[in-house]
Amino acid sequence: MTFLLPYLCILLLSASHALAIGIAEILAQTPELSALNTVLTSEHPEFLVTLNSTTGTFFAPSDDAMSAFMSSIDPDTFNPDVIKDLIAYHLLPGTFTAKDLSVVGGVVAETSLTNAEYVNLDPGKPNVVFASAYGAAGLDSVEGPLKVYSGAGEAAAVTKPDLAYDGGLVHVVDHVLNLPQSGTKTAELLSLKIASEFVQQTGLTETFDGTAKLTSFAPSDEAFKAAGIDLSAITPEQATAALQYHLISGDVGYSTVLDDGKEYQTLLGAPVTIHKKDGQLFVNDVPVQQANVITKNGVAHILAGVLAPPGL
Ligand SMILES: *[C@@H]1O[C@H](CO)[C@@H](O)[C@H](O)[C@H]1NC(C)=O
């Protein structure tokens, strides 16, 4: 028997060697990840080494996602330091299968993004993504494609789920996730011009951008116009009260955290009531048009109407 031992050892060694698969191997073996693989292996091997030694869930942008991203950036002004933050934002420390992320209501999942430039939540806490197969509010009546909602409302669909590596799973996504930005910057990116004017004119920019764990309900420009609200026709006090009535601080109000029928205290003091009905999220009686836009300091829900503060 003993003469067989060295042979057995070699067999076992080569077997365990063959089984070792890191994120690097997934990237190299998956045809639709060739662009990401090329960028990392040829331009940023240091990030690939780090990525390959981590565990968790990695959202890997497909070739289409990479080419759209590359053409959206200006190579002359693009800061390569951002790549590190982008990788961190695409990596969840926890292991989530596509099925885990496709539950009714959706899932708020912590990422590895902790750079204070993109995160102002509880001290030391990373920012999050919202994953849902039931729409941006997680309330659709039927299951649809699994999407990952990130900064500025970017929604990336999972196009190839559950590629297993030794430390977790890789899901191929069809868009690069957007890093969470300040409220002001998010409003600019989503063309919420009138909401931005409100913030500027009331001097509440510091509250809006600087308050950790803020939930904002931001009416669209169409909503302001339909409500006939003219900033120049109301007093600064009224404008301030109106804006404060659209903001909540405290636990971040991702749709998963907001309960149907429950009241939430706004910065004005008066509460708003959340409703979840007919597959939609409502604030008082105003429908949310785009839910779970992840921001640096919390979340924004875009409203199809304007909330009327009581007594104004
Ligand atoms: C990635 O990690 C795996 C498993 O830990 C290892 O076997 C492999 O050699 C690594 N690949 C690279 C390119 O570093």
Coordinates of C-alpha atoms and ligand atoms in Angstrom, one line a residue:
M1 CA 0.0 0.0 0.0
T2 CA 2.7 2.5 1.0
F3 CA 4.1 2.6 -2.4
L4 CA 0.8 4.1 -3.6
L5 CA 0.9 7.0 -1.1
P6 CA 3.0 9.4 -3.1
Y7 CA 0.9 8.8 -6.1
L8 CA -2.3 9.4 -4.1
C9 CA -0.9 12.7 -2.8
I10 CA -0.1 13.9 -6.3
L11 CA -3.6 13.0 -7.4
L12 CA -5.2 14.9 -4.4
L13 CA -2.9 17.9 -5.0
S14 CA -3.7 18.1 -8.6
A15 CA -7.4 17.6 -7.9
S16 CA -7.5 20.5 -5.3
H17 CA -5.5 22.6 -7.7
A18 CA -8.0 22.0 -10.5
L19 CA -10.9 23.0 -8.2
A20 CA -9.5 26.4 -7.2
I21 CA -11.5 29.0 -9.0
G22 CA -11.3 32.7 -8.1
I23 CA -13.1 35.6 -9.6
A24 CA -10.1 35.9 -12.0
E25 CA -10.9 32.5 -13.5
I26 CA -14.6 33.3 -13.9
L27 CA -13.7 36.5 -15.7
A28 CA -11.3 34.6 -18.0
Q29 CA -13.7 31.8 -18.7
T30 CA -16.9 33.8 -19.3
P31 CA -17.1 35.1 -22.9
E32 CA -19.3 38.1 -22.1
L33 CA -16.8 39.3 -19.5
S34 CA -13.9 39.6 -21.9
A35 CA -13.8 43.4 -21.8
L36 CA -13.7 43.6 -18.0
N37 CA -11.1 40.8 -18.0
T38 CA -8.9 42.7 -20.5
V39 CA -9.1 45.9 -18.5
L40 CA -8.2 44.3 -15.3
T41 CA -5.5 41.9 -16.5
S42 CA -3.8 44.4 -18.8
E43 CA -4.4 47.8 -17.1
H44 CA -5.1 47.1 -13.4
P45 CA -3.6 43.8 -12.4
E46 CA -3.4 45.1 -8.8
F47 CA -7.2 45.4 -8.6
L48 CA -7.6 41.9 -10.0
V49 CA -5.3 40.4 -7.4
T50 CA -7.4 42.1 -4.6
L51 CA -10.7 41.1 -6.3
N52 CA -9.5 37.5 -6.7
S53 CA -8.7 37.2 -3.0
T54 CA -12.1 38.4 -1.8
T55 CA -15.3 36.5 -1.0
G56 CA -18.8 37.5 -1.7
T57 CA -21.1 38.4 -4.6
F58 CA -19.6 40.3 -7.5
F59 CA -21.7 42.0 -10.1
A60 CA -19.6 41.8 -13.3
P61 CA -20.4 44.2 -16.1
S62 CA -20.9 42.5 -19.4
D63 CA -19.0 43.5 -22.6
D64 CA -22.0 45.7 -23.6
A65 CA -22.0 47.3 -20.2
M66 CA -18.3 48.0 -20.4
S67 CA -18.4 49.5 -23.9
A68 CA -21.3 51.8 -22.9
F69 CA -19.4 52.8 -19.8
M70 CA -16.2 53.5 -21.7
S71 CA -17.9 55.7 -24.2
S72 CA -19.7 57.6 -21.4
I73 CA -16.4 58.7 -19.7
D74 CA -13.9 61.2 -20.8
P75 CA -10.5 59.4 -20.8
D76 CA -8.7 62.8 -20.3
T77 CA -10.5 63.6 -17.0
F78 CA -11.3 60.1 -15.8
N79 CA -9.7 59.5 -12.5
P80 CA -8.5 55.9 -12.3
D81 CA -8.9 55.9 -8.5
V82 CA -12.6 55.7 -9.2
I83 CA -12.1 52.1 -10.5
K84 CA -11.3 51.0 -7.0
D85 CA -14.5 52.5 -5.7
L86 CA -16.5 51.0 -8.6
I87 CA -15.1 47.5 -7.9
A88 CA -16.0 48.0 -4.2
Y89 CA -19.5 49.0 -5.2
H90 CA -20.0 46.0 -7.4
L91 CA -18.9 43.6 -4.6
L92 CA -21.2 42.5 -1.8
P93 CA -19.4 40.9 1.2
G94 CA -22.4 38.6 1.6
T95 CA -23.1 35.7 -0.7
F96 CA -26.4 36.1 -2.5
T97 CA -27.8 33.8 -5.2
A98 CA -30.0 35.3 -7.9
K99 CA -32.8 33.6 -6.0
D100 CA -31.9 35.2 -2.7
L101 CA -32.1 38.6 -4.5
S102 CA -35.3 37.9 -6.3
V103 CA -37.6 37.8 -3.3
V104 CA -40.9 39.7 -3.2
G105 CA -40.2 43.3 -1.9
G106 CA -36.6 43.2 -3.0
V107 CA -33.4 43.3 -1.0
V108 CA -31.2 46.1 0.3
A109 CA -27.7 44.7 0.2
E110 CA -24.5 46.1 1.7
T111 CA -21.7 46.6 -0.7
S112 CA -18.0 47.1 0.0
L113 CA -18.0 50.8 -0.8
T114 CA -16.9 52.8 2.2
N115 CA -15.1 55.8 0.6
A116 CA -16.6 58.8 2.3
E117 CA -16.9 60.5 -1.0
Y118 CA -19.8 58.2 -1.8
V119 CA -21.1 57.2 1.7
N120 CA -22.6 59.2 4.5
L121 CA -24.7 56.7 6.5
D122 CA -23.9 55.3 9.9
P123 CA -20.2 55.7 10.7
G124 CA -18.2 52.9 9.1
K125 CA -21.2 51.5 7.2
P126 CA -20.8 50.9 3.5
N127 CA -23.3 52.1 0.9
V128 CA -25.9 49.7 -0.5
V129 CA -27.6 48.5 -3.7
F130 CA -31.3 47.6 -4.0
A131 CA -31.9 44.4 -5.8
S132 CA -35.3 43.4 -7.0
A133 CA -37.1 41.2 -9.5
Y134 CA -40.4 43.1 -8.8
G135 CA -39.5 46.5 -10.1
A136 CA -37.8 49.5 -8.5
A137 CA -40.1 49.5 -5.5
G138 CA -40.2 45.8 -5.2
L139 CA -44.0 45.8 -5.4
D140 CA -44.8 44.5 -8.9
S141 CA -47.4 41.8 -8.9
V142 CA -45.4 39.5 -11.1
E143 CA -41.8 38.5 -11.1
G144 CA -39.7 40.2 -13.8
P145 CA -36.0 40.4 -14.5
L146 CA -33.7 40.7 -11.6
K147 CA -32.3 44.2 -11.5
V148 CA -29.7 46.0 -9.3
Y149 CA -30.6 49.6 -8.5
S150 CA -27.7 51.9 -7.8
G151 CA -26.8 55.6 -7.8
A152 CA -28.8 58.1 -9.9
G153 CA -31.4 55.4 -10.4
E154 CA -29.3 53.2 -12.7
A155 CA -30.9 49.8 -13.0
A156 CA -28.6 46.9 -14.2
A157 CA -30.3 43.7 -15.2
V158 CA -28.6 40.4 -14.2
T159 CA -28.2 38.6 -17.5
K160 CA -26.2 35.6 -16.4
P161 CA -26.6 34.6 -12.7
D162 CA -24.9 32.4 -10.3
L163 CA -21.4 31.8 -11.7
A164 CA -19.8 30.0 -8.8
Y165 CA -16.2 30.6 -7.6
D166 CA -14.6 29.4 -4.5
G167 CA -15.5 32.4 -2.4
G168 CA -19.0 33.1 -3.7
L169 CA -20.9 34.0 -6.8
V170 CA -20.5 36.3 -9.8
H171 CA -23.6 37.7 -11.6
V172 CA -23.2 39.2 -15.0
V173 CA -25.0 42.6 -15.3
D174 CA -25.8 44.6 -18.4
H175 CA -24.9 48.1 -16.9
V176 CA -22.1 49.4 -14.8
L177 CA -23.6 50.4 -11.4
N178 CA -23.5 54.1 -10.7
L179 CA -21.6 55.3 -7.6
P180 CA -24.1 57.0 -5.2
Q181 CA -23.8 60.8 -5.4
S182 CA -25.0 63.7 -3.2
G183 CA -28.7 64.7 -3.3
T184 CA -27.9 67.8 -5.4
K185 CA -25.8 65.8 -7.8
T186 CA -28.4 63.1 -8.1
A187 CA -31.1 65.7 -8.8
E188 CA -28.9 67.1 -11.5
L189 CA -28.3 63.7 -13.1
L190 CA -32.0 62.9 -13.0
S191 CA -32.9 66.4 -14.4
L192 CA -35.0 67.3 -11.4
K193 CA -34.6 71.0 -12.1
I194 CA -37.4 72.5 -10.0
A195 CA -36.6 70.3 -6.9
S196 CA -33.0 71.5 -7.2
E197 CA -34.1 75.1 -7.4
F198 CA -36.1 74.6 -4.2
V199 CA -33.1 73.3 -2.4
Q200 CA -30.9 76.1 -3.6
Q201 CA -33.4 78.9 -2.9
T202 CA -34.3 77.8 0.5
G203 CA -30.6 77.5 1.5
L204 CA -31.1 73.9 2.6
T205 CA -28.3 72.5 0.4
E206 CA -26.3 71.5 3.5
T207 CA -29.2 69.7 5.1
F208 CA -30.0 68.0 1.8
D209 CA -26.5 66.9 1.0
G210 CA -24.9 66.7 4.5
T211 CA -27.5 65.0 6.6
A212 CA -26.5 61.4 7.2
K213 CA -29.3 58.9 6.5
L214 CA -31.7 61.1 4.7
T215 CA -34.8 60.0 2.7
S216 CA -36.0 62.5 0.2
F217 CA -39.2 62.5 -1.8
A218 CA -38.4 64.5 -4.9
P219 CA -41.2 65.6 -7.2
S220 CA -40.4 65.5 -10.9
D221 CA -40.5 68.7 -12.9
E222 CA -43.8 67.5 -14.5
A223 CA -45.2 67.0 -11.0
F224 CA -44.3 70.6 -10.0
K225 CA -45.8 72.0 -13.2
A226 CA -49.0 70.0 -12.9
A227 CA -49.4 71.2 -9.3
G228 CA -49.0 74.8 -10.6
I229 CA -46.2 75.5 -8.1
D230 CA -44.3 78.7 -8.9
L231 CA -41.3 79.2 -6.6
S232 CA -41.4 83.0 -7.2
A233 CA -45.0 83.2 -6.0
I234 CA -44.5 81.7 -2.6
T235 CA -42.7 83.1 0.4
P236 CA -39.3 81.7 1.5
E237 CA -40.9 80.3 4.6
Q238 CA -43.5 78.4 2.6
A239 CA -40.8 77.1 0.3
T240 CA -38.7 75.9 3.3
A241 CA -41.7 74.2 4.9
A242 CA -42.6 72.6 1.6
L243 CA -39.1 71.2 1.2
Q244 CA -38.8 70.0 4.8
Y245 CA -42.1 68.1 4.3
H246 CA -40.3 66.1 1.6
L247 CA -37.4 65.0 3.8
I248 CA -37.1 62.4 6.5
S249 CA -34.0 61.7 8.6
G250 CA -33.3 58.6 10.7
D251 CA -33.4 55.1 9.4
V252 CA -33.0 55.3 5.6
G253 CA -36.4 54.8 4.0
Y254 CA -35.6 52.3 1.3
S255 CA -38.9 50.8 0.2
T256 CA -38.1 47.6 2.2
V257 CA -38.0 49.7 5.4
L258 CA -41.1 51.8 4.8
D259 CA -44.3 50.0 6.1
D260 CA -47.7 50.2 4.6
G261 CA -50.0 52.5 6.6
K262 CA -47.2 53.8 8.8
E263 CA -46.5 57.5 9.5
Y264 CA -43.0 58.9 9.2
Q265 CA -41.9 62.2 10.8
T266 CA -40.6 64.7 8.3
L267 CA -38.1 67.5 8.9
L268 CA -41.1 69.9 9.1
G269 CA -42.4 67.9 12.1
A270 CA -45.6 66.8 10.4
P271 CA -45.7 63.2 9.3
V272 CA -46.3 61.7 5.9
T273 CA -48.1 58.3 5.6
I274 CA -46.7 55.5 3.4
H275 CA -49.1 53.3 1.4
K276 CA -48.2 50.2 -0.6
K277 CA -51.1 49.3 -2.9
D278 CA -51.8 48.1 -6.4
G279 CA -48.1 47.3 -6.9
Q280 CA -47.1 50.9 -6.0
L281 CA -45.5 52.9 -3.3
F282 CA -47.4 56.1 -2.2
V283 CA -46.5 58.9 0.0
N284 CA -49.8 60.3 1.4
D285 CA -51.8 60.0 -1.9
V286 CA -48.9 60.7 -4.2
P287 CA -47.5 57.8 -6.2
V288 CA -43.7 57.2 -6.3
Q289 CA -42.7 57.2 -9.9
Q290 CA -39.1 55.9 -9.4
A291 CA -38.2 54.3 -6.1
N292 CA -34.9 53.5 -4.4
V293 CA -32.5 55.9 -6.1
I294 CA -29.5 55.2 -4.0
T295 CA -27.7 58.4 -2.8
K296 CA -24.5 59.1 -0.9
N297 CA -26.5 59.9 2.3
G298 CA -29.5 57.7 1.9
V299 CA -32.2 57.2 -0.7
A300 CA -34.5 59.3 -3.0
H301 CA -37.9 58.4 -4.3
I302 CA -39.1 60.4 -7.3
L303 CA -42.7 61.5 -6.9
A304 CA -45.4 61.9 -9.6
G305 CA -46.9 64.7 -7.5
V306 CA -46.0 67.3 -4.9
L307 CA -46.7 66.7 -1.2
A308 CA -48.9 69.4 0.4
P309 CA -47.7 70.2 3.9
P310 CA -50.7 70.4 6.3
G311 CA -51.9 74.0 6.8
L312 CA -50.0 75.5 3.9
Ligands
LIG1 C1 -7.5 33.4 -8.2 O1 -7.8 32.6 -7.0 C2 -7.8 31.2 -7.2 C3 -8.5 30.6 -6.0 O2 -8.2 31.2 -4.8 C4 -6.5 30.7 -7.5 O3 -6.4 29.4 -7.6 C5 -6.0 31.4 -8.7 O4 -4.7 31.1 -9.0 C6 -6.1 32.9 -8.7 N1 -5.9 33.5 -10.0 C7 -5.1 34.5 -10.3 C8 -5.1 34.9 -11.7 O5 -4.5 35.1 -9.4

